[in-house]
Short mmCIF file of C-alpha atoms in Angstrom, two decimals:
data_model
loop_
_atom_site.label_atom_id
_atom_site.label_comp_id
_atom_site.label_asym_id
_atom_site.label_seq_id
_atom_site.Cartn_x
_atom_site.Cartn_y
_atom_site.Cartn_z
CA MET N 29 2.03 6.91 -18.09
CA ARG N 30 4.37 9.87 -17.91
CA MET N 31 8.02 10.19 -16.97
CA PHE N 32 9.98 12.70 -14.89
CA ASP N 33 8.91 15.98 -16.47
CA HIS N 34 5.29 16.12 -15.26
CA GLN N 35 5.74 18.42 -12.25
CA LEU N 36 3.18 20.25 -10.11
CA SER N 37 3.92 23.53 -8.41
CA GLU N 38 3.33 23.80 -4.66
CA ALA N 39 0.37 26.07 -5.37
CA ALA N 40 -1.20 23.54 -7.74
CA PHE N 41 -0.63 20.77 -5.21
CA LEU N 42 -2.23 22.81 -2.44
CA SER N 43 -5.26 23.42 -4.63
CA LEU N 44 -5.52 19.68 -5.34
CA TYR N 45 -5.11 18.91 -1.63
CA ARG N 46 -7.94 21.24 -0.65
CA HIS N 47 -10.19 19.82 -3.35
CA LEU N 48 -9.62 16.22 -2.25
CA ARG N 49 -9.97 17.04 1.43
CA GLY N 50 -13.33 18.61 0.71
CA THR N 51 -14.70 15.92 -1.61
CA ALA N 52 -13.19 12.62 -0.42
CA PRO N 53 -15.81 10.13 0.81
CA GLY N 54 -14.01 9.60 4.11
CA GLY N 55 -14.22 13.29 4.98
CA ALA N 56 -12.68 14.16 8.32
CA GLY N 57 -14.17 11.18 10.19
CA PRO N 58 -11.87 9.21 12.51
CA ARG N 59 -12.06 6.07 10.34
CA GLY N 60 -11.45 7.96 7.12
CA ALA N 61 -12.43 6.23 3.91
CA LEU N 62 -13.05 2.91 5.68
CA ASP N 63 -16.58 4.17 6.30
CA THR N 64 -17.25 3.52 2.62
CA ILE N 65 -17.12 -0.25 3.26
CA THR N 66 -20.55 -1.33 4.49
CA ALA N 67 -21.71 -4.74 5.71
CA ASP N 68 -23.61 -5.21 2.44
CA GLN N 69 -20.43 -4.53 0.47
CA VAL N 70 -18.53 -7.11 2.51
CA LEU N 71 -21.22 -9.67 1.75
CA ALA N 72 -21.03 -8.75 -1.93
CA ALA N 73 -17.24 -9.13 -1.80
CA VAL N 74 -17.63 -12.62 -0.39
CA ARG N 75 -19.63 -13.50 -3.50
CA GLU N 76 -16.54 -12.64 -5.58
CA VAL N 77 -15.12 -16.01 -4.51
CA ARG N 78 -15.59 -18.57 -7.30
CA SER N 79 -12.50 -20.74 -7.69
CA GLY N 80 -11.55 -20.62 -4.00
CA ARG N 81 -7.90 -19.83 -4.82
CA ALA N 82 -6.16 -17.78 -2.10
CA VAL N 83 -3.10 -15.66 -2.99
CA SER N 84 -0.78 -13.71 -0.72
CA LEU N 85 -0.19 -10.09 -1.71
CA ALA N 86 2.86 -9.68 0.52
CA ALA N 87 6.53 -10.08 -0.29
CA PRO N 88 8.79 -12.30 1.80
CA ILE N 89 10.35 -10.23 4.56
CA VAL N 90 13.96 -9.29 3.74
CA THR N 91 16.65 -9.64 6.41
CA SER N 92 19.76 -8.75 4.37
CA PRO N 93 20.93 -5.17 3.62
CA ALA N 94 20.33 -3.90 0.10
CA PRO N 95 20.48 -0.54 -1.73
CA ASP N 96 16.76 -0.03 -1.02
CA ASP N 97 16.92 -1.57 2.45
CA PRO N 98 19.91 -0.37 4.51
CA ASP N 99 18.02 -1.11 7.75
CA PRO N 100 16.52 -4.55 7.07
CA ALA N 101 14.27 -6.55 9.35
CA GLU N 102 15.96 -8.72 11.93
CA HIS N 103 14.98 -12.31 12.61
CA ARG N 104 16.87 -14.77 14.75
CA LEU N 105 16.26 -17.92 16.71
CA THR N 106 16.54 -17.30 20.45
CA ALA N 107 16.25 -20.94 21.53
CA PRO N 108 17.33 -23.67 21.80
CA PRO N 109 20.60 -22.14 23.16
CA GLY N 110 23.36 -22.40 20.60
CA GLY N 111 20.96 -24.07 18.20
CA ARG N 112 21.35 -27.36 20.01
CA PRO N 113 18.04 -28.95 21.07
CA ASN N 114 17.95 -30.95 24.26
CA PRO N 115 18.44 -34.59 23.22
CA ARG N 116 15.99 -35.67 25.90
CA GLY N 117 12.61 -34.38 26.98
CA LEU N 118 10.78 -31.27 25.87
CA ASP N 119 12.34 -28.22 24.20
CA PHE N 120 11.06 -25.21 22.23
CA ALA N 121 12.33 -23.30 19.22
CA ARG N 122 11.74 -19.55 19.68
CA ASP N 123 12.28 -16.38 17.59
CA ARG N 124 12.80 -12.66 17.92
CA PHE N 125 11.74 -10.30 15.15
CA ALA N 126 12.21 -6.55 14.63
CA MET N 127 11.71 -4.25 11.65
CA ASN N 128 11.48 -0.70 10.39
CA VAL N 129 7.81 -0.88 9.42
CA HIS N 130 7.93 2.01 6.93
CA GLY N 131 10.94 0.83 4.96
CA ASP N 132 11.20 0.51 1.18
CA VAL N 133 11.03 -3.28 0.80
CA ASP N 134 8.73 -5.04 3.24
CA SER N 135 4.96 -5.04 2.69
CA HIS N 136 3.19 -2.84 5.22
CA LEU N 137 0.09 -0.81 6.01
CA ASP N 138 0.25 2.92 6.78
CA ALA N 139 -2.10 4.10 9.54
CA LEU N 140 -3.85 7.46 9.38
CA CYS N 141 -1.40 8.89 11.94
CA HIS N 142 1.59 8.15 9.68
CA VAL N 143 1.57 11.44 7.73
CA VAL N 144 2.11 14.78 9.47
CA TYR N 145 1.40 17.75 7.19
CA ASP N 146 1.60 21.34 8.42
CA GLY N 147 1.63 20.09 11.99
CA THR N 148 -1.60 18.09 11.73
CA LEU N 149 -2.84 14.58 11.03
CA HIS N 150 -5.88 13.47 9.05
CA GLY N 151 -8.98 15.43 10.02
CA GLY N 152 -6.95 18.37 11.31
CA VAL N 153 -5.94 16.59 14.52
CA PRO N 154 -2.90 18.38 16.01
CA ALA N 155 0.03 16.02 15.60
CA ALA N 156 1.62 17.15 18.87
CA ASP N 157 -1.45 15.95 20.78
CA VAL N 158 -1.17 12.46 19.26
CA LEU N 159 2.53 11.80 18.75
CA GLY N 160 4.13 13.70 21.64
CA PRO N 161 5.64 14.46 24.06
CA HIS N 162 6.67 10.82 24.63
CA PRO N 163 7.02 9.10 21.23
CA ALA N 164 8.05 5.83 22.85
CA VAL N 165 4.50 5.48 24.15
CA GLY N 166 3.12 5.45 20.61
CA ALA N 167 0.34 7.26 18.79
CA GLY N 168 -2.67 8.30 20.84
CA ALA N 169 -5.17 8.37 17.96
CA LEU N 170 -5.61 7.37 14.30
CA SER N 171 -3.30 4.40 14.88
CA VAL N 172 -3.41 0.86 13.49
CA ASP N 173 -5.94 0.16 16.22
CA LEU N 174 -8.56 1.62 13.86
CA VAL N 175 -8.26 -1.56 11.78
CA ARG N 176 -7.90 -4.05 14.62
CA ASP N 177 -10.82 -6.02 13.14
CA GLY N 178 -9.12 -6.12 9.75
CA ILE N 179 -10.22 -4.68 6.43
CA VAL N 180 -12.42 -6.94 4.31
CA GLY N 181 -13.82 -5.90 0.96
CA ARG N 182 -13.69 -6.17 -2.80
CA GLY N 183 -10.17 -5.93 -4.10
CA VAL N 184 -9.65 -4.66 -7.66
CA LEU N 185 -6.29 -5.04 -9.39
CA LEU N 186 -5.36 -2.58 -12.15
CA ASP N 187 -2.26 -3.79 -14.00
CA ILE N 188 -0.60 -0.73 -15.54
CA PRO N 189 2.39 -2.48 -17.17
CA ARG N 190 -0.08 -4.86 -18.86
CA LEU N 191 -1.91 -1.82 -20.25
CA HIS N 192 1.30 -0.58 -21.86
CA GLY N 193 2.59 -3.99 -22.95
CA VAL N 194 5.69 -3.95 -20.73
CA PRO N 195 6.80 -6.14 -17.79
CA TRP N 196 7.14 -3.15 -15.47
CA LEU N 197 7.09 0.64 -15.42
CA GLU N 198 10.55 2.12 -15.35
CA PRO N 199 11.52 4.02 -12.18
CA GLY N 200 10.36 7.61 -12.41
CA SER N 201 7.18 6.78 -14.33
CA HIS N 202 3.90 8.32 -13.16
CA VAL N 203 0.60 6.42 -13.26
CA THR N 204 -2.11 8.88 -14.31
CA ALA N 205 -5.87 8.87 -13.95
CA GLU N 206 -6.02 8.12 -17.67
CA ASP N 207 -3.90 5.01 -17.06
CA LEU N 208 -6.31 3.81 -14.37
CA VAL N 209 -9.32 4.30 -16.64
CA GLY N 210 -7.47 2.63 -19.51
CA ALA N 211 -6.64 -0.41 -17.37
CA GLU N 212 -10.28 -0.65 -16.31
CA GLU N 213 -11.42 -0.69 -19.92
CA GLN N 214 -8.79 -3.21 -21.04
CA GLN N 215 -9.48 -5.55 -18.11
CA GLY N 216 -13.26 -5.23 -18.17
CA VAL N 217 -13.58 -4.13 -14.55
CA ARG N 218 -14.76 -0.95 -12.83
CA VAL N 219 -13.56 0.43 -9.51
CA GLY N 220 -16.40 1.48 -7.21
CA ARG N 221 -17.33 2.75 -3.76
CA GLY N 222 -15.64 0.93 -0.90
CA ASP N 223 -13.20 -1.00 -3.11
CA ILE N 224 -9.65 -1.86 -2.15
CA LEU N 225 -7.71 -0.62 -5.18
CA LEU N 226 -4.46 -2.44 -5.99
CA VAL N 227 -2.26 -0.73 -8.58
CA ARG N 228 0.51 -2.83 -10.08
CA VAL N 229 3.52 -0.92 -11.44
CA GLY N 230 5.79 -3.99 -11.69
CA HIS N 231 8.20 -2.80 -8.98
CA ARG N 232 8.59 -6.30 -7.51
CA ARG N 233 9.18 -8.00 -10.84
CA ARG N 234 11.85 -5.48 -11.77
CA ARG N 235 13.55 -5.95 -8.39
CA GLU N 236 13.44 -9.74 -8.67
CA GLU N 237 14.79 -9.80 -12.24
CA LEU N 238 17.31 -6.93 -12.19
CA GLY N 239 18.15 -6.72 -8.49
CA PRO N 240 17.51 -4.00 -5.89
CA TRP N 241 18.29 -0.33 -6.48
CA ASP N 242 18.05 2.89 -4.48
CA THR N 243 14.31 3.54 -4.65
CA ALA N 244 14.74 6.87 -2.86
CA ASP N 245 16.22 8.18 -6.12
CA ALA N 246 13.91 6.51 -8.62
CA ARG N 247 10.68 4.48 -8.44
CA ALA N 248 7.38 4.29 -10.30
CA GLY N 249 4.14 5.33 -8.62
CA LEU N 250 0.95 7.31 -8.94
CA HIS N 251 0.93 10.91 -10.08
CA PRO N 252 -0.79 13.12 -7.48
CA THR N 253 -3.52 14.09 -9.96
CA ALA N 254 -4.48 10.39 -10.23
CA MET N 255 -5.94 10.70 -6.73
CA THR N 256 -8.96 12.46 -8.24
CA PHE N 257 -9.89 9.09 -9.77
CA LEU N 258 -9.87 7.49 -6.30
CA ALA N 259 -11.96 10.30 -4.84
CA GLU N 260 -14.54 10.14 -7.62
CA ARG N 261 -14.82 6.34 -7.29
CA GLU N 262 -14.91 6.57 -3.46
CA VAL N 263 -12.12 4.04 -2.95
CA ALA N 264 -11.60 2.76 0.61
CA VAL N 265 -7.94 1.61 0.55
CA LEU N 266 -5.05 2.08 -1.89
CA GLY N 267 -2.25 -0.44 -2.33
CA SER N 268 0.65 -0.84 -4.74
CA ASP N 269 3.69 -3.04 -5.29
CA GLY N 270 5.74 0.14 -4.95
CA ASN N 271 5.61 3.04 -2.52
CA ASN N 272 2.51 4.56 -4.22
CA ASP N 273 4.62 7.74 -4.65
CA THR N 274 7.07 8.24 -7.48
CA ALA N 275 10.68 9.31 -7.20
CA PRO N 276 11.85 11.85 -8.16
CA GLY N 277 8.82 13.50 -6.63
CA ALA N 278 6.14 15.11 -8.75
CA VAL N 279 5.71 18.18 -6.50
CA ARG N 280 8.36 20.70 -5.68
CA GLY N 281 8.69 20.98 -1.91
CA VAL N 282 6.51 17.93 -1.06
CA ALA N 283 8.49 14.69 -1.06
CA PHE N 284 5.56 12.24 -0.80
CA PRO N 285 2.54 13.99 -2.32
CA VAL N 286 0.43 10.84 -2.81
CA HIS N 287 0.92 9.93 0.86
CA VAL N 288 -0.18 13.41 1.85
CA LEU N 289 -3.23 13.35 -0.40
CA ALA N 290 -4.25 9.77 0.36
CA ILE N 291 -3.71 9.61 4.12
CA HIS N 292 -3.93 13.22 5.26
CA ALA N 293 -6.54 14.66 2.90
CA MET N 294 -8.64 11.62 1.97
CA GLY N 295 -8.30 9.32 4.98
CA LEU N 296 -7.08 6.35 2.92
CA HIS N 297 -5.05 3.61 4.55
CA LEU N 298 -2.13 2.79 2.24
CA LEU N 299 -0.53 -0.56 1.48
CA ASP N 300 3.07 -0.08 0.37
CA TYR N 301 5.42 -2.55 -1.33
CA LEU N 302 2.99 -5.38 -1.91
CA ARG N 303 3.84 -8.27 -4.20
CA LEU N 304 1.26 -8.64 -6.99
CA GLU N 305 3.23 -11.01 -9.23
CA ASP N 306 1.18 -14.06 -8.23
CA LEU N 307 -2.20 -12.34 -8.34
CA ALA N 308 -1.84 -10.65 -11.75
CA PRO N 309 -1.32 -13.80 -13.88
CA LEU N 310 -4.04 -15.63 -11.95
CA CYS N 311 -6.50 -12.81 -12.68
CA ALA N 312 -5.48 -12.88 -16.34
CA ARG N 313 -6.04 -16.65 -16.56
CA GLU N 314 -9.44 -16.46 -14.87
CA GLY N 315 -10.44 -13.41 -16.89
CA ARG N 316 -11.49 -11.34 -13.89
CA TRP N 317 -9.66 -8.72 -11.87
CA SER N 318 -11.72 -8.49 -8.68
CA SER N 319 -11.59 -10.70 -5.59
CA LEU N 320 -12.39 -10.91 -1.93
CA CYS N 321 -9.53 -9.10 -0.18
CA VAL N 322 -8.68 -9.61 3.50
CA ILE N 323 -6.15 -7.34 5.21
CA ALA N 324 -5.17 -8.24 8.78
CA PRO N 325 -2.56 -5.99 10.41
CA LEU N 326 -1.03 -6.81 13.77
CA ARG N 327 -2.88 -5.52 16.83
CA LEU N 328 -0.40 -2.76 17.65
CA SER N 329 -2.70 -0.38 19.45
CA ALA N 330 -0.47 2.70 19.24
CA ALA N 331 1.49 2.05 16.03
CA THR N 332 1.74 4.21 12.90
CA GLY N 333 1.80 1.13 10.67
CA SER N 334 2.07 -2.63 10.63
CA PRO N 335 3.63 -5.41 8.59
CA VAL N 336 0.82 -7.06 6.70
CA ASN N 337 0.04 -10.09 4.56
CA PRO N 338 -3.11 -9.28 2.58
CA ILE N 339 -4.90 -12.23 1.01
CA ALA N 340 -6.88 -12.16 -2.23
CA ILE N 341 -9.42 -14.97 -2.64
CA LEU N 342 -10.76 -15.56 -6.15
#
């Protein structure tokens, strides 16, 4: 774990980007790293289920403004009119829901079309061909539709605050590859090909105990160089209880380097702002840190992301 001073130059970041783009298991294929999850691995993941305990990895959706959520989700009842049900006969309660999918509070999945870097998307696809000229229509490729059948595999939780004996990492802290290896060794688990890697930094616990803050200015996340660990282990999906990226950023001139490396270079779908506070103590009690993980985004055929409620089954 390192704090603010561990910076990469743009040249060093570009070298890392090229290395990961050339070595990541997903390559430039249209499904990215999801191709690392085979039918045999799904069957093996099912055998992770022993106690039958299911745990949500999503946070409750927030509908009130906060320092980290100036544009919160909206939810309202649309019927019965005036909130007064018909005293006789049949009536229905109905809702309307809207949200900024890529906000800094609600749990969501980033599609492979979410990150535009040097005018292209993952695999070198020209962004203008996919996202324009009519953005209201939605993305024409690499959208959430790629995961319309869900993502099912072995989820592995690495608890970085537990490694360091603290309840959470302070905003600005960087999770390194050494931290990930250290958590593996402490927890007696090993991340492997096709795994859904969940990295806990304690963001949710800090928010729940101390209150929300402006995460654009300061948040804990992975250091860009930690992505070499994911490439070497051939991880399929990366999720965190934070944004996955730190703030302040670790690379001069690139605001979200982990997003660029994960989505654009490696073809990894990202899960941002999960809630791992129920899963972590359950894993500790059962003495195992892997589970069957089921991720089911909405079927938004042209969307760049989706709200999501991943489920871990132990």
